[in-house]
Structure formats: C-alpha cells, structure tokens
Amino acid sequence: MRVTLLGTGDTTGTPTPGCSCATCERAREMGVERTRFSVHVTNEVTGETLLIDASPDFRSQFLTQGVPLPDAAVITHIHFDHLDGLGNVYRLVNSLDVYAAGETDPQTGESVAETIQRKYHYLDQVTVTEAAPFETFRAAGLDVTLVPVDHPPLLCYGVIVEDGDSKLALTGDTTYAVPDDSRDRLANADLLLADGMLPASACEHHPIGGADHDADGVPRTFGTKHMTRKGALDLADELDADRTRLVHVSHHYGAEDAFADDMAVDGETFTV
C-alpha cells in the first residue's frame, strides 16, 4: 500500500487563516501546510484507491498531491472536517462506494452511514454501505475494519487497512481512553496515524483541564475529545507500532515543537 497524508491538521488547519502566531508564521516560512484531515491509500496491486475521511479541503488536496481520485471512501464520524468534503465528488467521479458505521448514535438518533445518506442524498454517484464495528470488509481491494474509539459526544471510529501482512492503523479522533478491544485490533501496525491534536501543556487552558494522566501527572487527553502528544505517543508505544505519525495537529503547539519528527505535515508518503 502507498499511503499519502492529504490533510494532517485540525478544524482550522495550519497556517490558520488570520493567525500570525509563531507556529503559523513558521509554517508559511517552511512552505508546509496541515489542511483538514484526510488520508489516501493506493492499492499498488490493483491500482484502486481508498480515501479515509473527506476533508473540506478535498479539491486543493487532490490538486496539490496529484493522487488519483478515490474508488472508495471510509468516513470515521460526522464532524464537518471529516465529512463535508464528500460533496466534492460531484462531477469528479462516476461512482464512489462510501463505507461508514451502521450502529445508531444515541446523540443523533442515526448512524454515521444514515447521516451520510441523508446529507448527500442528491449525489447519485455515492453508494453508502453500512459497516459493523470489528467486522472486516473489502474496499478498493483492501481489507478494512472500523473500531470504536472515544470522541464524545459522537460515535467515532478508528480504521485498520490491511493488505496481506501490511497494516495501516488510524486512531481516528479520540481521547487516550480507546477501548481495549479496539486497542487489540489497532496493535502491531506498520504505520500508525494517531490523533495528537495538542501539547499536554494546553490542558491548562481547557475549562476541565486534562485527563488520563501518566505516572508523572502529564495529561494524555485534552479536555474530552482528543489526545495530547504525550497520549498519542504513549498509545503508539502500547500498540507497538513500527512507525507513528501524529495527525489532526493544531497550530497551538509552540513553533519549536510543531514540526518535530513525529509531527506529520501534508504530502508525506509511506509504503506499507
């Protein structure tokens, strides 16, 4: 599999429009971006391509990275920065198989798959298929599995993509409190893409602080929805990932840390 990181940022991206913080200025100087989250996977045997999450930056991502338009897509949850790019397939693809969890979310009264069907009912190109957590399905000639993670108040899922012995794992948007069954399935990946939205120090500015503290009192969860860098790296160690890149990264890291080796930027590619 060839993996291209189309979008590695959070909801505002880096640089953030209108922001002149040191990190955004450093990104401009370096000529790098973290647009809204999306990952592109190419099946190097069949040539088929899989999109994981449909970023609002869909058009610019595909133009910038020069990867083929997707044959199939997986949507992890219904927050706009992971879903609202789906409308971009209009007049760009003839057909797109979209896979999403079919379990009903108590918060919305419908599943992720049903939300997609409702919002994009006008897209004749899109065929939505419900997937059950922990049950592997085939998409773009690859084995794909959704696993529940922890991103309240909505249901959200991590994603595992396998091709023979090769394994890509994504935590999805989550706190450090990933359920044990999901951890078991995410373990031993050749490449892990882990939500590391903020540094642990940012928890000082959240109304409820941080959670899931390590033995030294460092929070591994920021607030209620995302991991800190500490949480993401600790989870990667526990999952015994061969390689780890932190994604869904905000501009709230200090400029001296924001572009460290473990912090992904758009356009990175990996062979898995």
Short mmCIF file of C-alpha atoms in Angstrom, two decimals:
data_model
loop_
_atom_site.label_atom_id
_atom_site.label_comp_id
_atom_site.label_asym_id
_atom_site.label_seq_id
_atom_site.Cartn_x
_atom_site.Cartn_y
_atom_site.Cartn_z
CA MET A 1 0.00 0.00 0.00
CA ARG A 2 1.09 3.53 -0.68
CA VAL A 3 -0.21 5.98 1.92
CA THR A 4 -0.38 9.73 1.25
CA LEU A 5 -1.27 12.14 4.02
CA LEU A 6 -3.58 14.58 2.27
CA GLY A 7 -4.56 16.52 5.38
CA THR A 8 -2.87 16.39 8.79
CA GLY A 9 -4.50 19.33 10.58
CA ASP A 10 -7.39 20.02 12.90
CA THR A 11 -10.52 22.05 12.16
CA THR A 12 -8.69 25.30 11.39
CA GLY A 13 -5.52 23.87 9.87
CA THR A 14 -2.01 25.29 9.94
CA PRO A 15 -1.42 28.01 8.99
CA THR A 16 -4.75 29.13 10.41
CA PRO A 17 -6.37 31.95 8.39
CA GLY A 18 -5.87 35.30 10.05
CA CYS A 19 -3.36 33.93 12.57
CA SER A 20 0.15 35.32 12.96
CA CYS A 21 1.31 33.08 15.81
CA ALA A 22 4.88 31.81 15.67
CA THR A 23 3.78 28.35 14.52
CA CYS A 24 1.64 29.64 11.66
CA GLU A 25 4.42 32.01 10.60
CA ARG A 26 6.93 29.17 10.75
CA ALA A 27 4.68 27.00 8.56
CA ARG A 28 4.50 29.80 5.99
CA GLU A 29 8.28 30.17 6.04
CA MET A 30 8.74 26.42 5.57
CA GLY A 31 6.10 26.25 2.85
CA VAL A 32 4.18 23.47 4.62
CA GLU A 33 0.54 23.04 5.48
CA ARG A 34 -1.70 20.98 7.68
CA THR A 35 -5.08 21.09 5.96
CA ARG A 36 -8.15 19.35 7.35
CA PHE A 37 -7.78 15.62 7.93
CA SER A 38 -7.75 13.07 5.11
CA VAL A 39 -5.66 10.05 4.11
CA HIS A 40 -5.26 8.48 0.66
CA VAL A 41 -4.35 4.81 0.25
CA THR A 42 -3.35 3.24 -3.07
CA ASN A 43 -3.64 -0.49 -3.60
CA GLU A 44 -0.41 -1.00 -5.51
CA VAL A 45 -1.56 -4.37 -6.86
CA THR A 46 -4.91 -3.33 -8.36
CA GLY A 47 -4.36 0.43 -8.70
CA GLU A 48 -7.58 1.12 -6.77
CA THR A 49 -7.60 3.95 -4.25
CA LEU A 50 -9.24 4.43 -0.86
CA LEU A 51 -9.99 7.76 0.83
CA ILE A 52 -10.23 7.86 4.62
CA ASP A 53 -12.36 10.86 5.58
CA ALA A 54 -13.49 13.54 3.14
CA SER A 55 -11.86 16.82 4.07
CA PRO A 56 -13.42 20.20 3.24
CA ASP A 57 -10.06 20.79 1.53
CA PHE A 58 -10.71 17.86 -0.86
CA ARG A 59 -10.20 19.83 -4.09
CA SER A 60 -6.97 21.52 -3.12
CA GLN A 61 -5.58 18.35 -1.57
CA PHE A 62 -6.04 16.31 -4.73
CA LEU A 63 -4.66 19.10 -6.90
CA THR A 64 -1.65 19.62 -4.65
CA GLN A 65 -0.74 16.00 -4.04
CA GLY A 66 -1.52 14.71 -7.54
CA VAL A 67 -3.01 11.42 -6.36
CA PRO A 68 -5.82 9.62 -8.22
CA LEU A 69 -9.42 10.33 -7.27
CA PRO A 70 -10.85 7.67 -4.96
CA ASP A 71 -12.66 4.48 -5.91
CA ALA A 72 -13.97 4.07 -2.36
CA ALA A 73 -14.11 6.04 0.86
CA VAL A 74 -14.45 5.43 4.59
CA ILE A 75 -15.93 8.06 6.88
CA THR A 76 -14.98 7.85 10.57
CA HIS A 77 -17.53 10.28 12.02
CA ILE A 78 -19.78 13.18 11.10
CA HIS A 79 -17.82 16.24 12.22
CA PHE A 80 -17.58 18.63 9.29
CA ASP A 81 -13.80 18.45 8.92
CA HIS A 82 -14.05 14.70 8.23
CA LEU A 83 -17.27 14.58 6.19
CA ASP A 84 -18.12 17.78 4.37
CA GLY A 85 -15.64 17.29 1.55
CA LEU A 86 -17.78 14.47 0.23
CA GLY A 87 -19.80 16.88 -1.88
CA ASN A 88 -16.68 17.45 -3.97
CA VAL A 89 -17.18 14.17 -5.80
CA TYR A 90 -19.96 15.81 -7.81
CA ARG A 91 -18.87 15.79 -11.47
CA LEU A 92 -15.45 14.45 -10.50
CA VAL A 93 -16.12 10.72 -10.15
CA ASN A 94 -18.61 8.43 -11.85
CA SER A 95 -19.21 6.35 -8.74
CA LEU A 96 -17.95 6.19 -5.18
CA ASP A 97 -18.59 3.44 -2.66
CA VAL A 98 -18.70 5.05 0.81
CA TYR A 99 -18.44 2.88 3.90
CA ALA A 100 -19.43 4.00 7.38
CA ALA A 101 -20.59 2.50 10.66
CA GLY A 102 -24.20 1.38 10.82
CA GLU A 103 -24.74 1.48 14.59
CA THR A 104 -27.15 4.14 15.83
CA ASP A 105 -25.59 7.06 17.69
CA PRO A 106 -27.74 7.97 20.73
CA GLN A 107 -26.67 11.59 20.32
CA THR A 108 -28.05 11.96 16.78
CA GLY A 109 -30.57 9.14 16.53
CA GLU A 110 -28.94 7.85 13.37
CA SER A 111 -25.77 6.06 12.33
CA VAL A 112 -22.83 7.65 10.55
CA ALA A 113 -23.97 5.83 7.40
CA GLU A 114 -27.51 7.20 7.73
CA THR A 115 -26.22 10.74 8.26
CA ILE A 116 -24.21 10.50 5.05
CA GLN A 117 -27.22 9.14 3.16
CA ARG A 118 -29.38 11.99 4.45
CA LYS A 119 -26.89 14.79 3.79
CA TYR A 120 -25.77 13.60 0.36
CA HIS A 121 -28.94 12.01 -0.98
CA TYR A 122 -28.60 14.21 -4.08
CA LEU A 123 -25.29 12.62 -5.13
CA ASP A 124 -26.20 9.82 -7.50
CA GLN A 125 -22.53 8.85 -7.68
CA VAL A 126 -22.40 7.92 -3.98
CA THR A 127 -23.44 4.49 -2.72
CA VAL A 128 -23.37 4.21 1.07
CA THR A 129 -22.76 0.83 2.68
CA GLU A 130 -23.16 0.21 6.40
CA ALA A 131 -20.26 -1.50 8.16
CA ALA A 132 -20.35 -3.14 11.57
CA PRO A 133 -17.53 -2.39 14.01
CA PHE A 134 -14.88 -5.13 14.18
CA GLU A 135 -16.23 -6.79 11.01
CA THR A 136 -13.74 -6.57 8.14
CA PHE A 137 -15.00 -5.57 4.70
CA ARG A 138 -13.34 -5.13 1.31
CA ALA A 139 -12.88 -1.68 -0.18
CA ALA A 140 -10.59 -0.79 -3.08
CA GLY A 141 -9.28 -4.35 -2.93
CA LEU A 142 -8.12 -3.88 0.68
CA ASP A 143 -9.33 -5.32 3.99
CA VAL A 144 -10.83 -2.54 6.13
CA THR A 145 -12.07 -2.66 9.72
CA LEU A 146 -13.75 0.03 11.82
CA VAL A 147 -13.11 0.02 15.58
CA PRO A 148 -14.88 2.20 18.17
CA VAL A 149 -12.80 4.91 19.84
CA ASP A 150 -13.68 7.68 22.33
CA HIS A 151 -14.73 11.05 20.90
CA PRO A 152 -17.76 12.27 22.88
CA PRO A 153 -20.48 13.17 22.39
CA LEU A 154 -20.49 11.42 18.99
CA LEU A 155 -19.66 7.89 17.98
CA CYS A 156 -16.32 7.78 16.19
CA TYR A 157 -14.18 5.02 14.77
CA GLY A 158 -10.58 4.17 14.17
CA VAL A 159 -9.69 2.46 10.92
CA ILE A 160 -7.48 -0.51 10.10
CA VAL A 161 -6.43 -1.12 6.49
CA GLU A 162 -4.66 -4.36 5.64
CA ASP A 163 -3.16 -5.85 2.51
CA GLY A 164 -1.71 -9.25 3.25
CA ASP A 165 0.82 -8.76 6.02
CA SER A 166 0.86 -4.96 5.65
CA LYS A 167 -1.14 -2.96 8.18
CA LEU A 168 -2.10 0.70 8.43
CA ALA A 169 -3.93 1.84 11.58
CA LEU A 170 -5.62 5.17 12.32
CA THR A 171 -6.86 6.04 15.78
CA GLY A 172 -9.46 8.45 14.44
CA ASP A 173 -10.37 11.43 16.60
CA THR A 174 -10.15 10.08 20.13
CA THR A 175 -9.09 10.51 23.70
CA TYR A 176 -6.47 8.22 25.18
CA ALA A 177 -9.29 6.02 26.52
CA VAL A 178 -9.52 3.79 23.45
CA PRO A 179 -11.44 0.61 24.40
CA ASP A 180 -9.33 -2.50 24.96
CA ASP A 181 -10.95 -4.47 22.13
CA SER A 182 -10.12 -1.64 19.73
CA ARG A 183 -6.55 -1.41 21.04
CA ASP A 184 -6.13 -5.10 20.33
CA ARG A 185 -7.16 -4.60 16.72
CA LEU A 186 -5.07 -1.44 16.23
CA ALA A 187 -1.93 -3.09 17.61
CA ASN A 188 1.20 -4.04 15.68
CA ALA A 189 0.67 -1.71 12.73
CA ASP A 190 3.41 -0.99 10.23
CA LEU A 191 2.20 2.62 10.29
CA LEU A 192 0.03 4.24 12.97
CA LEU A 193 -1.59 7.63 12.41
CA ALA A 194 -2.50 8.91 15.87
CA ASP A 195 -4.59 11.90 16.91
CA GLY A 196 -2.18 14.22 18.73
CA MET A 197 -4.02 17.50 18.48
CA LEU A 198 -2.39 19.47 21.29
CA PRO A 199 0.58 19.52 23.65
CA ALA A 200 -0.13 18.44 27.21
CA SER A 201 0.60 21.99 28.37
CA ALA A 202 -2.51 23.20 26.53
CA CYS A 203 -4.68 21.40 29.07
CA GLU A 204 -4.01 24.32 31.43
CA HIS A 205 -6.24 26.44 29.19
CA HIS A 206 -9.15 23.99 28.89
CA PRO A 207 -12.10 24.56 31.27
CA ILE A 208 -11.84 21.00 32.58
CA GLY A 209 -8.11 20.57 32.03
CA GLY A 210 -6.80 17.18 31.00
CA ALA A 211 -7.43 13.53 31.79
CA ASP A 212 -5.80 10.10 31.62
CA HIS A 213 -2.67 11.32 33.38
CA ASP A 214 0.51 9.27 33.30
CA ALA A 215 2.54 8.34 36.39
CA ASP A 216 4.14 11.78 36.38
CA GLY A 217 0.80 13.58 36.18
CA VAL A 218 1.08 14.50 32.48
CA PRO A 219 -2.36 14.51 30.81
CA ARG A 220 -2.75 12.20 27.85
CA THR A 221 -6.20 13.56 26.98
CA PHE A 222 -7.01 17.21 26.29
CA GLY A 223 -10.46 18.01 27.64
CA THR A 224 -12.90 15.34 26.49
CA LYS A 225 -12.23 14.64 22.81
CA HIS A 226 -8.60 14.41 21.71
CA MET A 227 -5.23 13.06 22.75
CA THR A 228 -2.28 15.18 23.67
CA ARG A 229 1.07 14.49 22.04
CA LYS A 230 2.01 12.59 25.19
CA GLY A 231 -1.12 10.47 24.93
CA ALA A 232 -0.61 9.73 21.24
CA LEU A 233 3.00 8.67 21.72
CA ASP A 234 2.21 6.57 24.79
CA LEU A 235 -0.61 4.85 22.91
CA ALA A 236 1.74 4.18 19.99
CA ASP A 237 4.21 2.55 22.36
CA GLU A 238 1.49 0.41 23.91
CA LEU A 239 0.24 -0.62 20.47
CA ASP A 240 3.80 -1.49 19.42
CA ALA A 241 3.52 0.46 16.17
CA ASP A 242 6.51 0.15 13.85
CA ARG A 243 6.18 3.79 12.70
CA THR A 244 3.99 6.55 14.12
CA ARG A 245 2.97 9.95 12.80
CA LEU A 246 0.84 12.39 14.76
CA VAL A 247 -2.07 13.84 12.80
CA HIS A 248 -5.06 16.14 13.40
CA VAL A 249 -2.43 18.56 14.71
CA SER A 250 -3.39 22.11 15.73
CA HIS A 251 -1.41 25.33 15.49
CA HIS A 252 -1.35 25.55 19.29
CA TYR A 253 1.99 23.79 19.52
CA GLY A 254 4.98 26.02 20.03
CA ALA A 255 6.95 26.63 16.86
CA GLU A 256 9.91 24.75 18.32
CA ASP A 257 7.80 21.55 18.70
CA ALA A 258 5.21 21.85 15.94
CA PHE A 259 7.43 20.39 13.23
CA ALA A 260 9.28 17.72 15.20
CA ASP A 261 9.99 14.40 13.51
CA ASP A 262 6.87 12.70 14.83
CA MET A 263 4.53 15.52 13.74
CA ALA A 264 3.05 14.91 10.30
CA VAL A 265 2.58 17.53 7.59
CA ASP A 266 0.59 17.30 4.38
CA GLY A 267 2.11 15.41 1.49
CA GLU A 268 4.08 12.82 3.40
CA THR A 269 4.02 9.39 1.75
CA PHE A 270 4.70 5.92 3.08
CA THR A 271 4.96 2.45 1.63
CA VAL A 272 3.31 -0.03 3.98
#
